Amino acid sequence: MMNKKSIQWLGVMLIAISSCTSAQKKQTVTMEKKKQKEVVYQVFTRLFGNTNTTNKPWGTIAENGVGKFSDFTDKALTEIKDLGVTHVWYTGVPHHALINDYTSIGISNDDPDVVKGRAGSPYAVKDYYNVNPDLANNPANRLQEFEELIARTHKNGLKVIIDIVPNHVARKYEGKNNPAGVQDFGATDNKNVEYDKNNNFYYIPGQNFEVPIAHNNYKPLGGENYVLADGKFEEIPAKWTGNGSRLARPDFNDWYETVKINYGIRPDGSKDFDELPQGFDQKDYKEHFAFWQGKDVPSSWIKFRDIALYWTAKGVDGFRFDMAEMVPVEFWSFMNSSIKMKNPNAFLLAEVYNPQLYRDYIRLGKMDYLYDKVELYDNLKWVMQGHGNTDNIAHIQNNMQDIEHHMLHFLENHDEQRIASPDFAGNALKGKPAMTVSATISTSPTLIYFGQEVGEPGAENLGFGSATRTSIFDYVGVPSHQRWMNDKKFDGGQSTPEEKSLRDFHKRLLNLTLTNPAFVGEFKDIHLHNRQNTEFYNHRVYSFVRWNKNERVVVLTNFDANDWFAFDLQIPADVIKAWGLADGTYKVTDLLYKQFASDLTVKHGVGKFRVRIEPLESLILRVE
């Protein structure tokens, strides 16, 4: 959603953070050890297969093109899997508000005054029981085409994730495809009151909705003469806006294209539902599921649970939950335990930005994974930009010790700036050491955003979307990705040598995390030890070790784009003891490119080996 980060602390009265004892930490870490890492490839579905290079600002679907479900061919999916991927997050699948005419198949036209961009925000969902008609070769047959994509993805050894946006829906939500017995959002609401437990929306009685006053001379569709672009949208009475604004005329920076869902949180912030008993942070999903049986829960809880189970039944393997912290944690206990009862292996990922809420959303809300944005991502971004310090990474990981497996790592996604954009790092190569750290420092999943692997800079201004991020609001082609796609051959045939090299790096790195068991084993920071004890080792370098009973790995990265460093890297005595190494000499070889080798000398229980690391180089070293 636009402007998320500026209001990421906004929410509706959530449970305070639970304390975490040492015993809980030990139990959690022990339970979390996995046999294999997971890697999520986030793809903006309507952009992936688009070969059109026009990129006209405010261009129509005919002018700028659009990708289709069918573009994910067996070849495309094979290449995604071979990159080192286990899950594909198909972003923008549920039918959302957009500016295109599908009235011939019974879909009403959307109003540009409450749609961001021409292609529309994927987070303003219009019908949860069907998919975006833009993505289908035959829009009338769009659901079957998506079901075929699910089957094709599974056939190629990958799992499917889609979005569910529980906090808000499009202002003009119309459930034209509801299963039998499912009533539409708001169908039975009492609109004469601001709040009722079983209302799906919050209302502003006696006031009609007014379109926000635009900023910076903004005009819908770039000022195109369009019949519905008249500065008006009928909503009587007005509803609260998606980000919680209670104004009948929300601000232009509010999520004015959406309306907020009511989960039984009264306007004063108090709760109109049962709370989880003390100790439920240690209960499994089956006990959470049992707790909610027979409870009187708000209507919206049931509606979203049924939506999730509908897609689960169609073979969707997991969900990414948008702005989950704006929805009460008790609902997530209800929702996620219901999903897990149908699919215990479901991949449940939540967008949560408040570190004080992390443990509640994992332990009480039964989330599998949360974004590690405010901690690791933000720090890595500062380091990549040249004004951060790698010393902070060790403290972050130490503070996350009890939940490290649950904190999904990323450097790009649809909300964040592209690494290669001038406002971020200005050079895709600066992402290499950060990606190495992000992908190998914990047992958590790694997320990579399509185009990141070939250094896409997101340089286009297409309309509502602005440069530095690939627009999620406009019809757009993604140039670096299109060169790799090579007219749907998916072979990198038009990629530059630099793009090919960067993709090769990501492929080596991600596959290594999937195949080397050290990366689901133990972790120990050795950076701070070397900062104190090793000459010429500085804050532009970062190092740590990973191991299990069969593998011992040293990860060393250089974030500096200009300088190389040479030093005698030390392996502290506690690590040498944990590795069971006696005094002597051991071979050290690089697993990424097989070009570096050195000898680790262990003397008096402390290890040391000579290393030179080049600008922006990453070394993943096996101790044999």
Coordinates of C-alpha atoms in Angstrom, one line a residue:
M1 CA 0.0 0.0 0.0
M2 CA 1.2 3.5 -0.7
N3 CA 2.6 5.4 2.3
K4 CA 2.6 2.3 4.5
K5 CA 6.0 3.1 6.0
S6 CA 4.9 6.6 7.1
I7 CA 2.0 5.2 9.1
Q8 CA 3.4 1.7 9.9
W9 CA 2.8 2.2 13.7
L10 CA -0.9 2.9 13.1
G11 CA -3.1 0.0 14.4
V12 CA -6.1 -0.9 16.4
M13 CA -5.6 -1.7 20.1
L14 CA -3.4 -4.8 20.0
I15 CA -2.2 -7.1 22.8
A16 CA 1.0 -5.9 24.5
I17 CA 4.2 -7.9 23.9
S18 CA 4.6 -11.0 25.9
S19 CA 7.7 -11.5 28.0
C20 CA 10.0 -14.3 26.8
T21 CA 11.9 -16.3 29.3
S22 CA 15.2 -18.1 28.7
A23 CA 13.4 -21.4 28.9
Q24 CA 11.0 -20.2 26.2
K25 CA 13.9 -19.1 24.0
K26 CA 15.7 -22.4 24.3
Q27 CA 12.5 -24.4 23.6
T28 CA 11.6 -22.2 20.6
V29 CA 15.1 -22.4 19.1
T30 CA 15.2 -26.2 19.5
M31 CA 11.8 -26.6 17.8
E32 CA 12.6 -24.3 14.9
K33 CA 15.5 -26.3 13.4
K34 CA 14.6 -27.2 9.9
K35 CA 16.0 -29.7 7.4
Q36 CA 16.0 -27.1 4.6
K37 CA 15.8 -23.4 4.1
E38 CA 12.9 -21.9 2.1
V39 CA 13.2 -19.3 -0.7
V40 CA 10.3 -17.3 -1.9
Y41 CA 10.3 -15.7 -5.3
Q42 CA 7.9 -12.8 -5.3
V43 CA 6.6 -12.0 -8.7
F44 CA 4.3 -9.2 -9.7
T45 CA 2.0 -11.4 -11.8
R46 CA 0.8 -8.9 -14.3
L47 CA 4.4 -7.7 -15.0
F48 CA 6.3 -11.0 -15.2
G49 CA 5.4 -12.0 -18.8
N50 CA 4.9 -8.6 -20.3
T51 CA 7.2 -8.2 -23.4
N52 CA 5.9 -4.7 -24.3
T53 CA 8.6 -2.0 -24.0
T54 CA 6.5 1.1 -24.7
N55 CA 6.2 2.3 -21.1
K56 CA 4.0 5.3 -21.9
P57 CA 3.0 7.3 -18.7
W58 CA -0.6 6.4 -17.8
G59 CA -0.5 3.9 -20.7
T60 CA -3.5 1.6 -21.3
I61 CA -3.3 -2.2 -21.2
A62 CA -3.3 -2.0 -25.1
E63 CA -0.5 0.5 -25.1
N64 CA 1.8 -0.8 -22.4
G65 CA 0.9 -4.5 -22.3
V66 CA 0.3 -6.9 -19.5
G67 CA 1.5 -10.3 -18.5
K68 CA -0.8 -13.4 -18.2
F69 CA -1.0 -16.5 -16.1
S70 CA -0.1 -18.4 -19.2
D71 CA 3.3 -16.7 -19.3
F72 CA 4.4 -18.9 -16.5
T73 CA 5.3 -21.7 -18.8
D74 CA 7.0 -24.9 -17.7
K75 CA 10.3 -23.3 -19.0
A76 CA 9.7 -20.1 -16.9
L77 CA 8.9 -22.1 -13.8
T78 CA 11.9 -24.4 -14.3
E79 CA 14.1 -21.4 -14.5
I80 CA 12.6 -19.9 -11.3
K81 CA 13.1 -23.2 -9.5
D82 CA 16.6 -23.6 -10.7
L83 CA 17.4 -20.1 -9.3
G84 CA 17.1 -21.8 -5.9
V85 CA 13.4 -21.2 -5.2
T86 CA 10.9 -23.3 -3.2
H87 CA 7.8 -21.0 -3.2
V88 CA 6.4 -18.5 -5.8
W89 CA 4.4 -15.6 -4.3
Y90 CA 2.1 -14.5 -7.1
T91 CA 1.4 -10.9 -6.1
G92 CA -1.8 -9.3 -7.4
V93 CA -3.9 -12.4 -8.1
P94 CA -7.2 -11.6 -6.3
H95 CA -9.6 -9.4 -8.4
H96 CA -8.8 -5.8 -7.5
A97 CA -10.2 -2.5 -8.7
L98 CA -8.8 -1.4 -12.0
I99 CA -9.6 0.8 -15.0
N100 CA -10.6 -1.5 -17.8
D101 CA -13.9 -2.5 -19.3
Y102 CA -15.1 -6.0 -18.4
T103 CA -18.8 -5.2 -18.4
S104 CA -19.4 -7.9 -21.1
I105 CA -18.6 -10.6 -18.5
G106 CA -20.6 -9.0 -15.7
I107 CA -17.9 -6.9 -14.0
S108 CA -18.8 -3.3 -13.2
N109 CA -16.5 -0.5 -14.2
D110 CA -14.4 1.1 -11.4
D111 CA -14.2 4.8 -10.7
P112 CA -10.7 6.4 -11.3
D113 CA -11.4 8.8 -8.4
V114 CA -11.0 5.8 -6.0
V115 CA -8.5 3.7 -8.0
K116 CA -4.7 4.4 -7.7
G117 CA -3.2 4.2 -11.2
R118 CA -4.8 2.6 -14.2
A119 CA -4.0 -1.0 -13.5
G120 CA -5.0 -0.5 -9.9
S121 CA -3.5 -1.4 -6.5
P122 CA -3.5 -5.2 -5.8
Y123 CA -4.3 -4.2 -2.2
A124 CA -7.7 -2.8 -3.1
V125 CA -9.5 -6.2 -3.6
K126 CA -12.9 -6.0 -5.3
D127 CA -13.9 -9.7 -5.3
Y128 CA -12.1 -12.2 -3.1
Y129 CA -13.7 -15.2 -4.8
N130 CA -12.2 -14.6 -8.2
V131 CA -9.0 -13.3 -9.9
N132 CA -7.8 -10.3 -11.8
P133 CA -9.3 -10.5 -15.3
D134 CA -6.3 -8.7 -16.8
L135 CA -4.3 -11.8 -16.1
A136 CA -6.3 -14.2 -18.2
N137 CA -6.3 -14.9 -21.9
N138 CA -10.0 -15.4 -21.7
P139 CA -11.2 -13.1 -18.8
A140 CA -14.5 -15.0 -18.5
N141 CA -12.4 -18.2 -17.8
R142 CA -9.9 -16.5 -15.5
L143 CA -10.5 -18.7 -12.5
Q144 CA -9.8 -21.8 -14.4
E145 CA -6.7 -20.3 -15.9
F146 CA -5.4 -19.5 -12.4
E147 CA -6.2 -23.1 -11.3
E148 CA -4.1 -24.3 -14.2
L149 CA -1.3 -22.1 -13.0
I150 CA -1.5 -23.6 -9.6
A151 CA -1.3 -27.1 -11.1
R152 CA 1.6 -26.1 -13.4
T153 CA 3.5 -24.6 -10.5
H154 CA 3.1 -27.7 -8.4
K155 CA 4.1 -29.9 -11.4
N156 CA 7.4 -28.0 -11.5
G157 CA 8.2 -28.6 -7.9
L158 CA 7.2 -25.2 -6.5
K159 CA 4.6 -24.1 -4.0
V160 CA 2.0 -21.3 -4.4
I161 CA 1.5 -18.2 -2.2
I162 CA -1.1 -15.5 -2.8
D163 CA -2.1 -12.3 -1.0
I164 CA -4.9 -11.9 1.4
V165 CA -5.6 -8.3 2.5
P166 CA -7.6 -8.6 5.7
N167 CA -7.5 -5.0 6.9
H168 CA -9.3 -3.4 4.0
V169 CA -11.1 -3.9 0.7
A170 CA -11.8 -1.8 -2.4
R171 CA -14.3 1.1 -1.9
K172 CA -16.4 -0.6 -4.5
Y173 CA -16.3 -4.2 -3.3
E174 CA -18.7 -6.5 -5.3
G175 CA -18.7 -10.2 -4.5
K176 CA -20.0 -11.4 -7.8
N177 CA -18.6 -14.9 -7.4
N178 CA -19.5 -15.7 -3.8
P179 CA -20.0 -19.4 -3.1
A180 CA -23.5 -20.5 -2.1
G181 CA -24.5 -19.1 1.3
V182 CA -21.8 -16.5 1.4
Q183 CA -23.1 -13.0 1.9
D184 CA -21.2 -10.0 0.6
F185 CA -19.2 -7.7 2.8
G186 CA -21.5 -5.2 4.4
A187 CA -24.7 -6.8 3.0
T188 CA -26.3 -7.0 6.5
D189 CA -24.6 -4.1 8.1
N190 CA -26.5 -1.5 10.2
K191 CA -25.4 1.6 8.4
N192 CA -27.1 3.9 10.9
V193 CA -24.4 3.4 13.6
E194 CA -20.6 3.9 13.5
Y195 CA -20.0 0.5 15.0
D196 CA -21.7 -2.8 15.5
K197 CA -19.8 -6.1 16.3
N198 CA -21.2 -7.8 13.3
N199 CA -20.9 -4.9 10.9
N200 CA -18.1 -5.5 8.3
F201 CA -17.4 -1.8 8.0
Y202 CA -17.2 1.3 10.2
Y203 CA -19.6 4.1 9.2
I204 CA -19.8 7.9 9.5
P205 CA -23.6 8.3 9.8
G206 CA -25.0 11.4 8.3
Q207 CA -22.0 12.1 6.1
N208 CA -21.4 11.1 2.5
F209 CA -18.0 10.2 1.2
E210 CA -16.0 12.9 -0.6
V211 CA -13.1 12.3 -2.9
P212 CA -9.8 13.6 -1.4
I213 CA -8.3 16.9 -2.6
A214 CA -5.4 15.9 -4.8
H215 CA -1.8 16.9 -4.2
N216 CA 0.8 18.2 -6.7
N217 CA -1.7 18.7 -9.5
Y218 CA -2.6 15.0 -9.6
K219 CA -5.4 14.0 -11.9
P220 CA -6.8 10.5 -12.3
L221 CA -5.5 8.7 -15.4
G222 CA -3.2 11.7 -16.0
G223 CA -6.1 14.0 -16.8
E224 CA -7.6 11.8 -19.5
N225 CA -11.2 12.5 -20.3
Y226 CA -13.0 9.5 -18.7
V227 CA -16.7 9.4 -18.0
L228 CA -16.3 8.4 -14.3
A229 CA -13.4 10.7 -13.6
D230 CA -15.5 13.5 -12.3
G231 CA -14.2 14.0 -8.7
K232 CA -17.2 12.2 -7.3
F233 CA -17.8 8.7 -5.8
E234 CA -21.1 7.8 -4.2
E235 CA -20.8 6.2 -0.8
I236 CA -23.7 6.8 1.6
P237 CA -23.0 7.0 4.4
A238 CA -19.2 7.3 4.2
K239 CA -17.1 4.5 5.6
W240 CA -13.8 4.6 7.5
T241 CA -10.8 4.5 5.2
G242 CA -8.4 1.5 5.1
N243 CA -5.7 3.1 7.1
G244 CA -8.2 4.0 9.9
S245 CA -9.0 7.6 8.8
R246 CA -12.5 8.5 10.2
L247 CA -12.9 11.5 7.8
A248 CA -15.7 11.5 5.2
R249 CA -13.2 13.2 3.0
P250 CA -9.9 11.4 3.7
D251 CA -6.5 13.0 3.0
F252 CA -4.9 12.3 -0.4
N253 CA -2.1 10.4 1.4
D254 CA -4.7 8.1 3.2
W255 CA -5.6 4.8 1.6
Y256 CA -8.6 6.5 0.2
E257 CA -9.2 3.7 -2.4
T258 CA -10.0 1.3 0.4
V259 CA -12.4 0.9 3.4
K260 CA -11.4 -0.5 6.7
I261 CA -12.8 -3.9 7.9
N262 CA -14.3 -4.1 11.4
Y263 CA -12.9 -7.0 13.4
G264 CA -14.9 -6.3 16.6
I265 CA -12.6 -3.5 17.8
R266 CA -14.9 -0.7 19.1
P267 CA -14.0 2.9 18.1
D268 CA -12.6 3.5 21.6
G269 CA -10.2 0.6 21.0
S270 CA -11.8 -2.0 23.3
K271 CA -12.5 -5.5 22.2
D272 CA -15.8 -7.1 21.5
F273 CA -14.6 -10.7 21.5
D274 CA -12.9 -13.2 23.7
E275 CA -9.2 -12.9 24.4
L276 CA -6.8 -15.8 24.5
P277 CA -6.1 -17.2 28.0
Q278 CA -2.7 -16.7 29.6
G279 CA -0.2 -19.3 28.4
F280 CA -1.7 -19.7 24.9
D281 CA 1.6 -18.4 23.5
Q282 CA 2.9 -21.9 24.2
K283 CA -0.1 -23.7 22.6
D284 CA -0.1 -25.3 19.2
Y285 CA -2.5 -24.5 16.4
K286 CA -4.7 -27.4 17.3
E287 CA -5.3 -26.0 20.8
H288 CA -5.9 -22.6 19.3
F289 CA -8.5 -24.0 16.9
A290 CA -10.2 -25.8 19.7
F291 CA -10.4 -22.7 21.8
W292 CA -12.5 -20.8 19.1
Q293 CA -15.0 -23.6 18.6
G294 CA -18.4 -22.3 19.7
K295 CA -17.2 -18.8 20.4
D296 CA -19.3 -15.8 19.2
V297 CA -16.8 -14.2 16.8
P298 CA -17.5 -11.1 14.6
S299 CA -18.9 -11.6 11.1
S300 CA -15.7 -10.4 9.4
W301 CA -13.6 -13.2 11.1
I302 CA -15.8 -15.8 9.5
K303 CA -15.8 -14.1 6.1
F304 CA -12.0 -14.0 5.9
R305 CA -11.5 -17.5 7.3
D306 CA -13.8 -18.8 4.6
I307 CA -11.9 -16.9 1.9
A308 CA -8.6 -18.4 3.1
L309 CA -10.1 -21.9 3.1
Y310 CA -11.6 -21.4 -0.3
W311 CA -8.2 -20.8 -1.8
T312 CA -6.6 -23.5 0.3
A313 CA -9.0 -26.0 -1.2
K314 CA -7.9 -24.9 -4.6
G315 CA -4.3 -25.9 -3.9
V316 CA -2.9 -22.6 -2.7
D317 CA 0.0 -23.5 -0.3
G318 CA 0.2 -20.3 1.7
F319 CA -0.7 -16.6 2.1
R320 CA 1.0 -13.3 2.5
F321 CA -1.1 -11.2 4.9
D322 CA -1.0 -7.5 4.1
M323 CA -0.7 -5.1 7.1
A324 CA -1.4 -7.8 9.6
E325 CA -0.6 -5.7 12.6
M326 CA -3.7 -3.5 11.9
V327 CA -5.9 -6.6 12.6
P328 CA -6.2 -7.9 16.2
V329 CA -3.9 -10.9 17.0
E330 CA -6.9 -12.9 18.3
F331 CA -8.3 -13.0 14.8
W332 CA -5.0 -14.4 13.5
S333 CA -5.2 -17.2 16.1
F334 CA -8.7 -18.0 14.8
M335 CA -7.8 -17.7 11.1
N336 CA -4.4 -19.3 11.0
S337 CA -5.4 -22.3 13.2
S338 CA -8.3 -22.9 10.8
I339 CA -5.9 -22.9 7.8
K340 CA -3.4 -25.2 9.6
M341 CA -6.2 -27.7 10.4
K342 CA -6.7 -28.0 6.6
N343 CA -3.0 -27.8 5.6
P344 CA -0.5 -28.1 8.5
N345 CA 2.3 -27.2 6.1
A346 CA 0.7 -23.9 4.9
F347 CA 3.2 -21.0 4.6
L348 CA 1.8 -18.1 6.5
L349 CA 3.7 -14.8 6.1
A350 CA 2.6 -11.5 7.7
E351 CA 3.5 -7.9 7.1
V352 CA 4.3 -6.6 10.6
Y353 CA 6.5 -3.6 11.2
N354 CA 6.4 -3.1 15.0
P355 CA 9.1 -5.2 16.7
Q356 CA 7.2 -5.0 20.0
L357 CA 4.5 -7.1 18.4
Y358 CA 6.6 -9.7 16.7
R359 CA 6.4 -12.4 19.4
D360 CA 2.7 -12.0 19.8
Y361 CA 1.9 -12.4 16.1
I362 CA 4.1 -15.5 16.0
R363 CA 3.1 -17.2 19.2
L364 CA -0.4 -16.0 19.7
G365 CA -1.3 -15.2 16.1
K366 CA 0.3 -18.5 14.9
M367 CA 2.1 -16.8 12.0
D368 CA 5.0 -18.8 10.5
Y369 CA 6.9 -15.8 9.3
L370 CA 7.1 -12.0 9.6
Y371 CA 9.0 -9.4 7.6
D372 CA 12.4 -8.6 9.2
K373 CA 12.1 -5.1 7.9
V374 CA 12.6 -2.7 10.8
E375 CA 15.6 -4.6 12.1
L376 CA 17.8 -6.4 9.6
Y377 CA 16.6 -4.9 6.3
D378 CA 16.8 -1.3 7.5
N379 CA 20.3 -1.8 8.9
L380 CA 21.6 -3.6 5.7
K381 CA 20.2 -0.7 3.6
W382 CA 22.1 1.8 5.6
V383 CA 25.3 -0.2 5.3
M384 CA 24.8 -0.5 1.5
Q385 CA 24.3 3.2 1.3
G386 CA 27.6 3.8 3.1
H387 CA 26.4 5.3 6.3
G388 CA 25.5 2.2 8.4
N389 CA 27.7 0.0 10.5
T390 CA 28.0 -3.8 10.4
D391 CA 28.5 -3.9 14.1
N392 CA 24.7 -3.5 14.6
I393 CA 24.0 -6.8 12.7
A394 CA 25.3 -8.9 15.6
H395 CA 23.1 -7.1 18.1
I396 CA 20.0 -7.6 15.8
Q397 CA 20.6 -11.3 15.5
N398 CA 21.2 -11.7 19.2
N399 CA 17.9 -9.9 20.0
M400 CA 16.1 -12.1 17.5
Q401 CA 17.6 -15.4 18.8
D402 CA 14.4 -16.9 20.1
I403 CA 12.4 -16.0 16.9
E404 CA 15.1 -15.9 14.2
H405 CA 13.6 -18.7 12.2
H406 CA 10.3 -16.7 11.9
M407 CA 11.8 -13.5 10.5
L408 CA 11.8 -13.6 6.7
H409 CA 14.7 -11.8 5.1
F410 CA 14.5 -9.6 2.0
L411 CA 16.3 -6.8 0.2
E412 CA 13.6 -5.9 -2.3
N413 CA 9.8 -6.4 -2.5
H414 CA 7.0 -4.4 -4.2
D415 CA 7.0 -1.8 -1.4
E416 CA 10.7 -1.1 -1.2
Q417 CA 13.1 0.7 -3.5
R418 CA 15.1 -1.3 -6.0
I419 CA 18.7 -1.7 -4.9
A420 CA 20.0 -0.3 -8.2
S421 CA 17.9 2.8 -8.0
P422 CA 19.8 6.0 -7.3
D423 CA 17.7 6.6 -4.1
F424 CA 18.8 3.3 -2.7
A425 CA 22.3 2.2 -3.6
G426 CA 22.6 3.2 -7.3
N427 CA 24.4 0.0 -8.1
A428 CA 23.0 -3.5 -8.1
L429 CA 26.4 -5.0 -7.2
K430 CA 26.1 -3.3 -3.8
G431 CA 23.4 -5.8 -3.0
K432 CA 25.7 -8.8 -3.3
P433 CA 27.3 -8.7 0.2
A434 CA 23.9 -7.8 1.8
M435 CA 22.1 -10.6 0.0
T436 CA 24.8 -13.0 1.2
V437 CA 24.3 -12.0 4.8
S438 CA 20.5 -11.9 4.4
A439 CA 20.3 -15.4 2.9
T440 CA 22.8 -17.2 5.2
I441 CA 22.6 -15.5 8.6
S442 CA 19.6 -17.5 10.0
T443 CA 17.3 -20.5 9.4
S444 CA 14.5 -18.2 8.2
P445 CA 13.3 -18.0 4.6
T446 CA 14.8 -15.7 2.0
L447 CA 12.6 -13.6 -0.3
I448 CA 13.8 -12.4 -3.7
Y449 CA 11.7 -10.0 -5.8
F450 CA 11.6 -10.7 -9.5
G451 CA 14.1 -8.5 -11.4
Q452 CA 16.3 -8.2 -8.4
E453 CA 18.4 -11.1 -9.6
V454 CA 19.3 -9.1 -12.8
G455 CA 19.7 -5.7 -11.2
E456 CA 16.4 -4.0 -12.3
P457 CA 16.6 -0.3 -11.2
G458 CA 12.9 0.6 -11.4
A459 CA 13.6 3.8 -13.3
E460 CA 10.2 4.3 -14.9
N461 CA 7.6 7.0 -14.0
L462 CA 4.5 5.5 -15.4
G463 CA 1.7 7.4 -13.7
F464 CA 0.6 6.8 -10.1
G465 CA 3.8 4.8 -9.5
S466 CA 7.1 6.7 -9.2
A467 CA 10.6 5.7 -10.0
T468 CA 12.9 3.7 -7.7
R469 CA 10.1 1.1 -7.2
T470 CA 8.6 -0.9 -10.1
S471 CA 5.1 0.4 -10.2
I472 CA 2.4 -1.7 -8.7
F473 CA -0.3 0.7 -9.9
D474 CA 0.4 1.0 -13.7
Y475 CA 0.8 -1.1 -16.8
V476 CA 4.5 -1.4 -17.2
G477 CA 7.3 -3.4 -18.7
V478 CA 10.3 -4.2 -16.6
P479 CA 13.4 -3.7 -18.8
S480 CA 16.1 -5.8 -17.1
H481 CA 13.7 -8.6 -16.5
Q482 CA 12.4 -8.4 -20.1
R483 CA 16.0 -8.8 -21.4
W484 CA 16.3 -12.0 -19.3
M485 CA 12.9 -13.1 -20.4
N486 CA 14.0 -12.8 -24.1
D487 CA 10.6 -12.8 -25.8
K488 CA 9.4 -15.6 -23.4
K489 CA 12.3 -17.9 -24.0
F490 CA 13.3 -17.3 -20.4
D491 CA 17.0 -17.9 -21.2
G492 CA 18.7 -14.5 -20.6
G493 CA 19.3 -14.2 -24.3
Q494 CA 19.2 -10.4 -24.2
S495 CA 20.7 -9.9 -20.8
T496 CA 23.9 -7.8 -20.5
P497 CA 27.1 -9.6 -19.2
E498 CA 26.6 -7.7 -15.9
E499 CA 23.0 -9.0 -15.6
K500 CA 24.0 -12.5 -16.4
S501 CA 26.8 -12.4 -13.8
L502 CA 24.4 -11.0 -11.1
R503 CA 21.8 -13.7 -11.8
D504 CA 24.5 -16.4 -11.6
F505 CA 25.6 -15.0 -8.2
H506 CA 22.0 -15.2 -6.9
K507 CA 21.6 -18.7 -8.3
R508 CA 24.8 -20.0 -6.7
L509 CA 23.9 -18.3 -3.4
L510 CA 20.3 -19.4 -3.1
N511 CA 21.0 -23.0 -4.1
L512 CA 23.8 -23.2 -1.6
T513 CA 21.4 -22.2 1.2
L514 CA 19.0 -24.9 0.1
T515 CA 21.6 -27.7 -0.1
N516 CA 24.2 -27.0 2.6
P517 CA 22.8 -28.2 6.0
A518 CA 25.0 -25.7 7.9
F519 CA 22.4 -23.0 7.1
V520 CA 19.8 -24.7 9.2
G521 CA 22.3 -25.3 11.9
E522 CA 23.9 -23.2 14.6
F523 CA 24.9 -19.5 14.3
K524 CA 27.7 -17.5 15.9
D525 CA 28.8 -14.0 15.2
I526 CA 32.6 -13.6 15.0
H527 CA 32.5 -10.1 13.7
L528 CA 32.7 -8.3 17.1
H529 CA 35.5 -10.6 18.2
N530 CA 37.5 -9.7 15.1
R531 CA 36.7 -6.0 15.4
Q532 CA 38.4 -6.1 18.8
N533 CA 41.3 -8.5 18.0
T534 CA 42.1 -8.4 14.3
E535 CA 44.2 -5.7 12.6
F536 CA 42.8 -4.1 9.4
Y537 CA 39.4 -5.7 10.0
N538 CA 36.8 -2.9 10.1
H539 CA 33.0 -2.1 10.1
R540 CA 32.7 -2.4 6.3
V541 CA 33.3 -6.1 6.7
Y542 CA 31.1 -8.6 8.4
S543 CA 31.6 -12.3 9.4
F544 CA 29.9 -15.1 11.2
V545 CA 29.9 -18.9 11.3
R546 CA 27.3 -21.5 10.6
W547 CA 27.5 -25.2 11.4
N548 CA 25.9 -28.6 12.1
K549 CA 27.4 -31.9 12.9
N550 CA 28.7 -32.4 9.3
E551 CA 29.4 -28.9 8.0
R552 CA 31.4 -25.9 9.3
V553 CA 31.1 -22.7 7.3
V554 CA 32.5 -19.2 7.6
V555 CA 30.7 -16.4 5.9
L556 CA 32.7 -13.2 5.2
T557 CA 31.5 -10.2 3.2
N558 CA 32.9 -6.8 2.2
F559 CA 30.4 -4.0 1.9
D560 CA 32.9 -1.5 0.6
A561 CA 32.6 -0.8 -3.1
N562 CA 36.1 0.6 -3.5
D563 CA 38.6 -1.0 -1.0
W564 CA 39.8 -4.5 -0.5
F565 CA 40.9 -5.7 2.9
A566 CA 43.5 -8.3 4.0
F567 CA 43.8 -9.7 7.5
D568 CA 44.2 -12.8 9.6
L569 CA 40.5 -13.7 10.4
Q570 CA 40.2 -15.3 13.8
I571 CA 37.8 -18.1 14.8
P572 CA 37.3 -17.7 18.6
A573 CA 38.0 -20.5 21.0
D574 CA 34.3 -21.2 21.8
V575 CA 33.6 -21.9 18.1
I576 CA 36.7 -24.1 17.7
K577 CA 35.5 -26.0 20.7
A578 CA 32.0 -26.4 19.3
W579 CA 33.5 -27.6 16.1
G580 CA 35.6 -30.2 17.9
L581 CA 38.9 -29.1 16.2
A582 CA 42.2 -30.0 17.8
D583 CA 45.3 -27.9 17.3
G584 CA 46.5 -28.3 13.7
T585 CA 45.9 -27.2 10.2
Y586 CA 42.6 -27.4 8.2
K587 CA 41.8 -26.6 4.6
V588 CA 39.4 -23.7 4.0
T589 CA 37.7 -23.5 0.5
D590 CA 35.1 -21.2 -1.0
L591 CA 31.7 -22.7 -1.8
L592 CA 30.4 -19.9 -4.0
Y593 CA 33.0 -19.7 -6.8
K594 CA 35.6 -22.3 -5.8
Q595 CA 38.4 -19.8 -6.3
F596 CA 39.6 -19.1 -2.8
A597 CA 41.6 -21.4 -0.6
S598 CA 43.5 -21.0 2.6
D599 CA 44.7 -22.9 5.7
L600 CA 43.1 -22.5 9.0
T601 CA 45.7 -22.9 11.8
V602 CA 44.4 -23.8 15.2
K603 CA 46.8 -23.1 18.0
H604 CA 46.0 -23.2 21.7
G605 CA 42.4 -23.6 20.8
V606 CA 42.1 -20.5 18.6
G607 CA 41.8 -20.5 14.8
K608 CA 43.2 -18.1 12.3
F609 CA 43.6 -17.9 8.5
R610 CA 44.8 -15.3 6.1
V611 CA 42.2 -13.8 3.8
R612 CA 42.0 -11.0 1.2
I613 CA 38.5 -9.9 0.3
E614 CA 37.9 -7.7 -2.7
P615 CA 35.4 -4.8 -2.9
L616 CA 31.8 -6.1 -2.7
E617 CA 33.0 -9.7 -2.5
S618 CA 31.4 -12.4 -0.5
L619 CA 33.1 -15.6 0.6
I620 CA 31.3 -18.7 1.9
L621 CA 34.1 -20.9 3.2
R622 CA 33.9 -24.5 4.2
V623 CA 36.3 -25.7 6.9
E624 CA 37.3 -29.2 5.9

